[in-house]
Amino acid sequence: MDNINIKLSVNGRDHNVNIEPNARLLDVIRDQLGFTGTKEGCGVGECGTCTVILNGRKVNSCMVLAAQADGSKILTIEGIASDNGSLHPIQEAFIEAGAVQCGFCTPGMVLSAYELLSHNPSPSRDEVKIAISGNLCRCTGYKQIVDAVELAVGKMKERKGDKR
Amino acid sequence: MIDFDYIRPRSIVECVELLRRYEKKAKLLAGGTDLMVEFRANDKKVKDVEIIIDTAHISELKFIREEDDLIEIGAGVTFSELAESDLLRRYAPILCEAALAVGSPQIRNAGTLGGSLGTASPASDPAPPLVALDAVARIAGPCGERELPVSLLVGKSSDEPMRHDEMIVSVSFKKTSGRGGFSFLKLGRRKTLAIARMNVAVYVETDENNMAVDVRIVPGASFPSAVRVKAAERMLLGKVPDVELHSEIGKKLAEEMVKVTGRRWSTPYKEPVIAVLVSRALNEAAGVKSNG
């Protein structure tokens, strides 16, 4: 089994990586590229802690073969905050709404919220729940997380208003 | 994790040639939502695999189109894409409902219709709607293409419906008249990220006298494979849909199920529940309201 070279664009930067053909995208992101915000909770696509945004769609990176992602654009939790380090409105909202307890589900939850709001800036509460339905949380009971996403909706509309 | 090599064909022809060349040492990869789990578990289904053939970049597999009275869906279409399709919403809403019932948003963004049919789980969510639509799969192999009813592709069967050097290219079905109603119901241990304990796809069309002229009932995760239960369908044909009749049909279907499966460990649960699930689906498809 020979190694192969792939190219991944992660959080806006290109990376050339030499990988084993059976490497998972999760392992490449964490172990080879050092983006450890993406977690492994179950390894079988049932918890969502490994969620990344791949070519605009959120997926479980534990179930993506890294070789299949060759040439793709990936967004991890590390790419959500601005370049100057200031938090994204979704991240601020999670803090303000008390939606972070142990924090293990948080990267996946934030990315699910980010993907939702990027194509639906005014979701209903039910739509928020569906958007996070692939992300398990053992601490919060989900209510604060849903509240945080609703809070983020308002923050993002405000920011958009300020920019005009 | 099992060791294997990786190869990425760009066309169906190239893919079939690779399948022929590598024989049983190759496995097709689509969304990875079943295969990656099998690899991680060192499942016996994949222990002899030496090479993965990635179908995700074959653009010929990614389409949803209509041609006259047929709708055709490429094997590479994801569950999210199925759910978002206006064409399918119009002509096969139960397929959209079933697509939305699969896994989670992350799984739906990766998992494909072809991959799901390839896995052929008896608890498949898209299978009952496809069988209710009398869908046919187009299969490509070294000798060309052939068609196979989806009802023969899915579920437990002693005969392998497809050879190792063949691949599913698309499924197609005839549009319904537009005058009938659909229902897809799924029971799982939770609302999402759940395999179906049982599901059912139903279509009911009535004429101007409100008599049923076209009835399709396909239960899933209950019979060994997803098939139309004609004995139950016949009970509604030529009659006016109503709640009591639907309840009798549900019980008849449960009887048929036990005839086929025998009394298993799950029967005390499945027998009464499939009866109710089917009658609820009939009520919904026919637009009749029950009091319960």
Coordinates of C-alpha atoms in Angstrom, one line a residue:
Chain A
M1 CA 0.0 0.0 0.0
D2 CA 1.8 3.1 -1.3
N3 CA 1.2 6.6 0.2
I4 CA -0.4 9.2 -1.9
N5 CA -0.2 13.0 -2.1
I6 CA -3.3 15.1 -1.7
K7 CA -4.1 18.8 -1.7
L8 CA -6.5 20.2 0.9
S9 CA -7.5 23.8 1.3
V10 CA -8.2 24.2 5.0
N11 CA -9.5 27.4 6.4
G12 CA -8.4 29.3 3.3
R13 CA -4.8 27.9 3.1
D14 CA -3.5 25.2 0.8
H15 CA -1.8 22.1 2.3
N16 CA 0.0 19.4 0.4
V17 CA -0.2 16.2 2.5
N18 CA 1.3 12.8 2.1
I19 CA -1.2 10.2 3.4
E20 CA -1.9 6.6 3.6
P21 CA -4.7 5.6 1.3
N22 CA -6.9 4.4 4.2
A23 CA -6.4 7.6 6.3
R24 CA -9.6 9.3 7.4
L25 CA -10.0 13.0 6.9
L26 CA -10.4 13.4 10.6
D27 CA -6.9 11.9 11.2
V28 CA -5.3 14.1 8.6
I29 CA -6.9 17.2 10.0
R30 CA -6.0 16.5 13.6
D31 CA -2.7 14.5 13.4
Q32 CA -1.0 15.8 10.2
L33 CA -2.3 19.3 10.0
G34 CA -2.7 20.0 13.8
F35 CA -6.3 21.2 13.7
T36 CA -7.3 19.5 16.9
G37 CA -10.6 21.4 17.4
T38 CA -12.3 18.7 15.4
K39 CA -12.9 15.8 17.8
E40 CA -13.4 12.0 17.5
G41 CA -16.3 11.1 19.7
C42 CA -17.5 7.8 18.2
G43 CA -15.8 7.2 14.9
V44 CA -19.0 5.9 13.3
G45 CA -20.9 9.1 12.4
E46 CA -23.3 9.1 15.3
C47 CA -22.1 12.0 17.5
G48 CA -21.1 14.8 15.2
T49 CA -18.0 15.9 17.2
C50 CA -16.0 15.4 14.0
T51 CA -18.1 17.7 11.9
V52 CA -16.3 19.8 9.3
I53 CA -17.6 21.8 6.4
L54 CA -16.5 20.1 3.2
N55 CA -17.1 22.1 -0.1
G56 CA -19.9 24.0 1.7
R57 CA -21.6 21.0 3.2
K58 CA -21.2 19.7 6.7
V59 CA -20.1 16.1 7.0
N60 CA -18.7 13.7 9.6
S61 CA -15.0 13.7 8.9
C62 CA -14.6 10.3 10.6
M63 CA -16.4 8.8 7.7
V64 CA -14.6 10.6 4.9
L65 CA -11.6 9.0 3.3
A66 CA -9.0 11.7 3.1
A67 CA -8.1 10.6 -0.4
Q68 CA -11.6 11.3 -1.5
A69 CA -11.3 14.8 -0.2
D70 CA -8.3 15.6 -2.4
G71 CA -8.8 19.0 -4.0
S72 CA -11.5 20.0 -1.5
K73 CA -12.1 23.1 0.6
I74 CA -12.5 22.4 4.2
L75 CA -13.6 24.7 7.1
T76 CA -12.8 23.6 10.6
I77 CA -13.7 25.3 13.9
E78 CA -10.3 27.0 13.8
G79 CA -11.4 28.9 10.7
I80 CA -14.6 30.4 12.2
A81 CA -13.0 33.2 14.1
S82 CA -11.6 36.2 12.2
D83 CA -7.9 36.5 11.2
N84 CA -7.4 39.0 14.0
G85 CA -8.7 36.5 16.6
S86 CA -12.1 38.2 17.3
L87 CA -14.8 35.6 17.8
H88 CA -17.5 34.9 15.2
P89 CA -21.0 36.1 16.4
I90 CA -22.0 32.4 16.7
Q91 CA -19.1 31.8 19.1
E92 CA -20.0 34.9 21.1
A93 CA -23.6 33.7 21.3
F94 CA -22.6 30.3 22.6
I95 CA -20.7 31.9 25.4
E96 CA -23.5 34.4 26.2
A97 CA -26.2 31.8 26.2
G98 CA -24.3 29.4 28.5
A99 CA -24.2 26.8 25.7
V100 CA -20.7 25.5 26.5
Q101 CA -20.3 23.1 29.4
C102 CA -17.6 20.5 28.8
G103 CA -17.1 21.9 25.3
F104 CA -16.5 18.7 23.5
C105 CA -19.6 19.0 21.3
T106 CA -19.1 22.7 20.8
P107 CA -16.9 22.8 17.7
G108 CA -19.4 20.5 15.8
M109 CA -22.4 22.5 17.1
V110 CA -20.9 25.8 16.0
L111 CA -20.0 24.5 12.6
S112 CA -23.6 23.1 12.2
A113 CA -25.0 26.5 13.2
Y114 CA -22.5 28.2 10.8
E115 CA -23.6 26.0 7.9
L116 CA -27.3 26.6 8.7
L117 CA -27.0 30.4 8.9
S118 CA -24.9 30.6 5.8
H119 CA -27.8 29.5 3.7
N120 CA -30.8 30.3 6.0
P121 CA -30.2 33.5 7.9
S122 CA -33.6 33.4 9.6
P123 CA -34.3 29.9 10.7
S124 CA -37.2 28.8 12.8
R125 CA -36.5 27.1 16.2
D126 CA -37.5 23.8 14.6
E127 CA -35.0 24.4 11.7
V128 CA -32.3 25.1 14.2
K129 CA -33.1 21.8 16.0
I130 CA -32.9 19.9 12.7
A131 CA -29.6 21.6 11.9
I132 CA -28.0 20.3 15.1
S133 CA -29.8 17.0 15.0
G134 CA -26.5 15.3 14.0
N135 CA -24.6 16.7 17.0
L136 CA -25.0 15.0 20.4
C137 CA -24.5 16.9 23.6
R138 CA -24.4 15.1 27.0
C139 CA -24.2 18.1 29.2
T140 CA -26.5 20.9 28.3
G141 CA -29.8 19.3 27.4
Y142 CA -29.6 21.2 24.1
K143 CA -31.9 24.2 25.1
Q144 CA -29.0 26.6 25.6
I145 CA -27.5 25.6 22.3
V146 CA -30.7 26.3 20.4
D147 CA -31.0 29.6 22.3
A148 CA -27.4 30.4 21.3
V149 CA -28.1 29.9 17.6
E150 CA -31.2 32.1 17.8
L151 CA -29.1 34.7 19.6
A152 CA -26.5 34.4 16.8
V153 CA -29.2 35.1 14.2
G154 CA -29.8 38.4 15.8
K155 CA -26.1 39.3 16.1
M156 CA -25.4 38.4 12.5
K157 CA -28.3 40.6 11.3
E158 CA -27.0 43.4 13.4
R159 CA -23.5 43.1 12.0
K160 CA -24.8 43.0 8.5
G161 CA -26.7 46.2 9.3
D162 CA -23.5 47.9 10.6
K163 CA -21.6 47.1 7.5
R164 CA -23.9 49.0 5.3
Chain B
M1 CA -8.3 -0.1 10.1
I2 CA -7.9 -2.3 7.1
D3 CA -5.1 -1.5 4.6
F4 CA -6.2 -0.8 1.0
D5 CA -5.2 1.3 -2.0
Y6 CA -7.3 4.0 -3.5
I7 CA -8.2 4.8 -7.1
R8 CA -10.4 7.5 -8.6
P9 CA -12.1 6.7 -11.9
R10 CA -13.7 9.6 -13.9
S11 CA -16.3 7.7 -15.8
I12 CA -18.7 4.7 -15.5
V13 CA -16.8 2.8 -18.2
E14 CA -13.5 3.3 -16.3
C15 CA -15.1 2.2 -13.1
V16 CA -16.6 -0.9 -14.5
E17 CA -13.2 -1.8 -16.0
L18 CA -11.6 -1.5 -12.6
L19 CA -14.3 -3.7 -11.0
R20 CA -13.6 -6.3 -13.7
R21 CA -9.9 -6.1 -13.2
Y22 CA -9.8 -6.3 -9.4
E23 CA -12.7 -8.7 -9.0
K24 CA -13.6 -9.3 -5.4
K25 CA -10.6 -7.4 -4.1
A26 CA -12.3 -4.1 -4.9
K27 CA -15.1 -2.2 -3.2
L28 CA -16.9 0.8 -4.5
L29 CA -16.9 3.9 -2.3
A30 CA -19.6 6.6 -2.6
G31 CA -20.5 8.7 0.5
G32 CA -18.6 6.4 2.8
T33 CA -21.3 6.4 5.5
D34 CA -21.6 2.6 5.4
L35 CA -18.2 1.5 4.1
M36 CA -16.1 3.5 6.5
V37 CA -18.0 2.0 9.5
E38 CA -17.4 -1.5 8.1
F39 CA -13.7 -0.8 7.6
R40 CA -13.3 0.5 11.1
A41 CA -15.1 -2.5 12.5
N42 CA -12.9 -4.9 10.4
D43 CA -16.3 -6.3 9.2
K44 CA -16.1 -9.6 7.4
K45 CA -17.8 -8.0 4.4
V46 CA -14.6 -6.0 3.7
K47 CA -11.8 -8.2 5.0
D48 CA -10.5 -9.2 1.5
V49 CA -10.7 -5.7 0.1
E50 CA -7.4 -4.5 -1.3
I51 CA -8.5 -1.5 -3.3
I52 CA -11.2 1.2 -3.0
I53 CA -12.8 2.5 -6.1
D54 CA -14.0 6.0 -5.4
T55 CA -17.2 6.9 -7.4
A56 CA -17.7 10.3 -5.9
H57 CA -16.1 12.1 -8.8
I58 CA -18.0 10.5 -11.6
S59 CA -20.2 13.3 -12.8
E60 CA -22.3 10.9 -14.9
L61 CA -23.8 9.6 -11.7
K62 CA -25.0 12.9 -10.4
F63 CA -28.3 14.0 -11.9
I64 CA -32.1 14.1 -11.4
R65 CA -34.0 14.4 -14.6
E66 CA -37.4 13.8 -16.2
E67 CA -37.9 12.5 -19.7
D68 CA -41.6 12.2 -20.8
D69 CA -43.3 10.2 -18.0
L70 CA -40.1 8.9 -16.4
I71 CA -38.0 10.3 -13.6
E72 CA -34.4 9.1 -13.4
I73 CA -32.0 9.6 -10.4
G74 CA -28.3 9.1 -10.7
A75 CA -26.7 6.7 -8.1
G76 CA -24.3 9.5 -6.9
V77 CA -27.1 11.8 -5.8
T78 CA -26.9 12.4 -2.0
F79 CA -29.9 12.2 0.4
S80 CA -29.7 16.0 0.9
E81 CA -29.9 16.5 -2.9
L82 CA -32.9 14.1 -3.0
A83 CA -34.7 16.0 -0.3
E84 CA -34.1 19.4 -1.9
S85 CA -35.2 18.4 -5.4
D86 CA -38.3 20.3 -6.6
L87 CA -38.9 17.6 -9.3
L88 CA -39.0 14.8 -6.7
R89 CA -41.1 16.9 -4.3
R90 CA -43.6 17.1 -7.1
Y91 CA -43.7 13.5 -8.3
A92 CA -42.3 11.4 -5.5
P93 CA -42.6 13.3 -2.2
I94 CA -42.3 10.0 -0.2
L95 CA -38.7 9.7 -1.6
C96 CA -38.0 13.1 -0.2
E97 CA -39.6 12.2 3.1
A98 CA -37.5 9.0 3.3
A99 CA -34.3 10.9 2.4
L100 CA -34.9 13.3 5.2
A101 CA -35.4 10.4 7.6
V102 CA -32.0 9.0 7.0
G103 CA -29.3 9.5 9.7
S104 CA -28.5 13.1 10.3
P105 CA -27.8 16.2 8.2
Q106 CA -24.1 15.3 8.0
I107 CA -24.8 11.7 6.9
R108 CA -27.4 13.0 4.4
N109 CA -24.8 15.4 2.8
A110 CA -22.5 12.4 2.1
G111 CA -24.6 9.3 1.7
T112 CA -25.9 8.5 -1.7
L113 CA -28.9 6.7 -3.2
G114 CA -26.7 4.2 -5.1
G115 CA -24.5 3.6 -2.1
S116 CA -27.6 2.9 0.1
L117 CA -29.0 0.4 -2.5
G118 CA -25.6 -1.2 -2.7
T119 CA -25.6 -1.7 1.1
A120 CA -29.2 -3.1 0.7
S121 CA -30.1 -2.9 4.3
P122 CA -33.5 -4.5 5.1
A123 CA -34.1 -1.4 7.2
S124 CA -33.4 1.0 4.3
D125 CA -35.5 4.2 4.3
P126 CA -35.4 4.9 0.6
A127 CA -36.2 1.4 -0.5
P128 CA -39.9 1.2 0.4
P129 CA -40.7 4.5 -1.5
L130 CA -38.7 3.3 -4.5
V131 CA -40.5 -0.1 -4.5
A132 CA -43.9 1.7 -4.1
L133 CA -42.9 3.7 -7.2
D134 CA -42.1 0.4 -9.0
A135 CA -38.6 1.8 -9.5
V136 CA -36.1 0.0 -11.7
A137 CA -32.3 0.2 -11.2
R138 CA -30.0 0.6 -14.2
I139 CA -26.9 -1.5 -13.7
A140 CA -23.6 -1.3 -15.7
G141 CA -21.2 -4.1 -16.2
P142 CA -18.5 -5.3 -18.6
C143 CA -21.2 -6.6 -21.0
G144 CA -23.2 -3.4 -21.0
E145 CA -26.2 -2.3 -19.1
R146 CA -29.3 -4.1 -17.7
E147 CA -32.3 -3.3 -15.6
L148 CA -33.3 -4.8 -12.3
P149 CA -36.4 -3.9 -10.2
V150 CA -35.3 -2.2 -6.9
S151 CA -37.5 -4.8 -5.1
L152 CA -35.0 -7.5 -6.1
L153 CA -31.9 -5.4 -5.1
V154 CA -32.7 -4.8 -1.4
G155 CA -33.1 -6.9 1.6
K156 CA -32.0 -10.3 2.6
S157 CA -31.7 -12.7 -0.2
S158 CA -29.8 -15.9 -0.8
D159 CA -29.1 -14.9 -4.4
E160 CA -26.7 -12.1 -5.1
P161 CA -28.7 -9.8 -7.4
M162 CA -25.6 -8.1 -8.8
R163 CA -22.2 -9.5 -9.8
H164 CA -19.0 -8.1 -8.3
D165 CA -18.1 -6.4 -11.6
E166 CA -21.4 -4.5 -11.8
M167 CA -22.4 -1.1 -10.4
I168 CA -25.7 0.7 -9.9
V169 CA -25.8 3.7 -12.3
S170 CA -29.3 5.1 -11.7
V171 CA -32.9 4.3 -10.6
S172 CA -36.0 5.4 -12.6
F173 CA -39.7 5.2 -12.1
K174 CA -42.8 6.3 -13.9
K175 CA -44.5 9.4 -12.7
T176 CA -47.8 8.8 -10.9
S177 CA -50.9 10.5 -12.3
G178 CA -50.6 13.4 -9.8
R179 CA -54.1 12.6 -8.5
G180 CA -53.0 10.3 -5.6
G181 CA -51.7 10.8 -2.1
F182 CA -48.4 9.6 -0.6
S183 CA -47.4 8.7 2.9
F184 CA -44.0 7.6 4.4
L185 CA -43.8 6.8 8.1
K186 CA -40.8 5.7 10.0
L187 CA -40.5 4.3 13.6
G188 CA -37.1 4.6 15.2
R189 CA -35.7 4.5 18.7
R190 CA -35.3 8.3 18.5
K191 CA -36.3 11.1 16.0
T192 CA -33.0 11.3 14.3
L193 CA -29.7 9.3 13.9
A194 CA -31.9 6.2 14.1
I195 CA -32.2 3.1 11.9
A196 CA -35.8 2.3 11.1
R197 CA -37.4 -0.3 13.4
M198 CA -40.1 -0.3 10.9
N199 CA -41.1 2.0 8.1
V200 CA -43.8 2.0 5.4
A201 CA -44.4 3.8 2.0
V202 CA -48.0 4.1 0.8
Y203 CA -49.6 5.5 -2.3
V204 CA -53.4 5.7 -2.8
E205 CA -55.2 7.2 -5.8
T206 CA -59.0 7.4 -6.1
D207 CA -61.3 8.1 -9.0
E208 CA -64.1 10.6 -9.3
N209 CA -66.3 8.4 -7.2
N210 CA -63.7 8.2 -4.5
M211 CA -63.0 4.5 -5.2
A212 CA -59.4 3.4 -4.9
V213 CA -57.9 2.7 -8.4
D214 CA -54.2 2.5 -7.6
V215 CA -52.9 1.3 -4.2
R216 CA -49.3 0.6 -3.3
I217 CA -48.3 -0.6 0.2
V218 CA -44.6 -1.3 0.9
P219 CA -43.5 -2.0 4.5
G220 CA -39.8 -1.9 5.4
A221 CA -37.7 -3.5 8.1
S222 CA -40.5 -6.1 8.6
F223 CA -40.6 -8.5 5.6
P224 CA -37.2 -10.0 4.5
S225 CA -37.2 -7.4 1.7
A226 CA -39.2 -4.4 0.6
V227 CA -42.0 -5.6 -1.6
R228 CA -45.5 -4.4 -2.4
V229 CA -47.9 -6.5 -0.3
K230 CA -50.6 -7.2 -3.0
A231 CA -52.9 -9.1 -0.6
A232 CA -53.2 -5.9 1.4
E233 CA -53.5 -3.6 -1.6
R234 CA -56.3 -5.7 -3.1
M235 CA -58.4 -5.1 0.0
L236 CA -58.6 -1.3 -0.9
L237 CA -58.9 -1.5 -4.7
G238 CA -62.4 -0.6 -5.9
K239 CA -63.4 0.5 -2.4
V240 CA -63.8 3.9 -0.8
P241 CA -60.9 4.6 1.7
D242 CA -62.0 4.8 5.3
V243 CA -60.5 4.4 8.7
E244 CA -62.1 1.1 9.6
L245 CA -61.1 -0.5 6.3
H246 CA -57.5 0.8 6.7
S247 CA -57.4 -0.8 10.1
E248 CA -58.5 -4.2 8.7
I249 CA -55.8 -3.8 5.9
G250 CA -53.2 -3.1 8.6
K251 CA -54.1 -6.3 10.4
K252 CA -54.1 -8.3 7.1
L253 CA -50.6 -7.0 6.3
A254 CA -49.4 -8.0 9.8
E255 CA -50.8 -11.5 9.1
E256 CA -49.0 -11.7 5.8
M257 CA -45.8 -10.6 7.5
V258 CA -46.0 -13.4 10.1
K259 CA -46.8 -15.9 7.3
V260 CA -43.5 -15.0 5.7
T261 CA -41.2 -14.4 8.6
G262 CA -42.7 -16.9 11.1
R263 CA -42.9 -16.0 14.8
R264 CA -39.6 -14.4 15.7
W265 CA -38.3 -12.7 18.8
S266 CA -39.5 -9.4 17.4
T267 CA -43.0 -10.5 16.3
P268 CA -44.9 -9.6 19.6
Y269 CA -43.7 -6.0 18.9
K270 CA -43.8 -5.9 15.1
E271 CA -47.1 -7.6 14.5
P272 CA -49.4 -5.1 16.2
V273 CA -47.2 -2.1 15.4
I274 CA -47.0 -2.7 11.7
A275 CA -50.8 -3.0 11.6
V276 CA -51.2 0.4 13.1
L277 CA -48.3 2.0 11.1
V278 CA -49.8 0.8 7.8
S279 CA -53.3 2.0 8.7
R280 CA -52.0 5.4 9.7
A281 CA -50.1 5.6 6.4
L282 CA -53.2 4.7 4.5
N283 CA -55.2 7.3 6.4
E284 CA -52.6 10.0 5.5
A285 CA -52.2 9.0 1.9
A286 CA -56.0 8.8 1.3
G287 CA -56.6 12.0 3.3
V288 CA -59.0 10.4 5.8
K289 CA -58.9 11.5 9.5
S290 CA -59.1 9.0 12.3
N291 CA -60.6 9.8 15.7
G292 CA -57.6 8.3 17.7

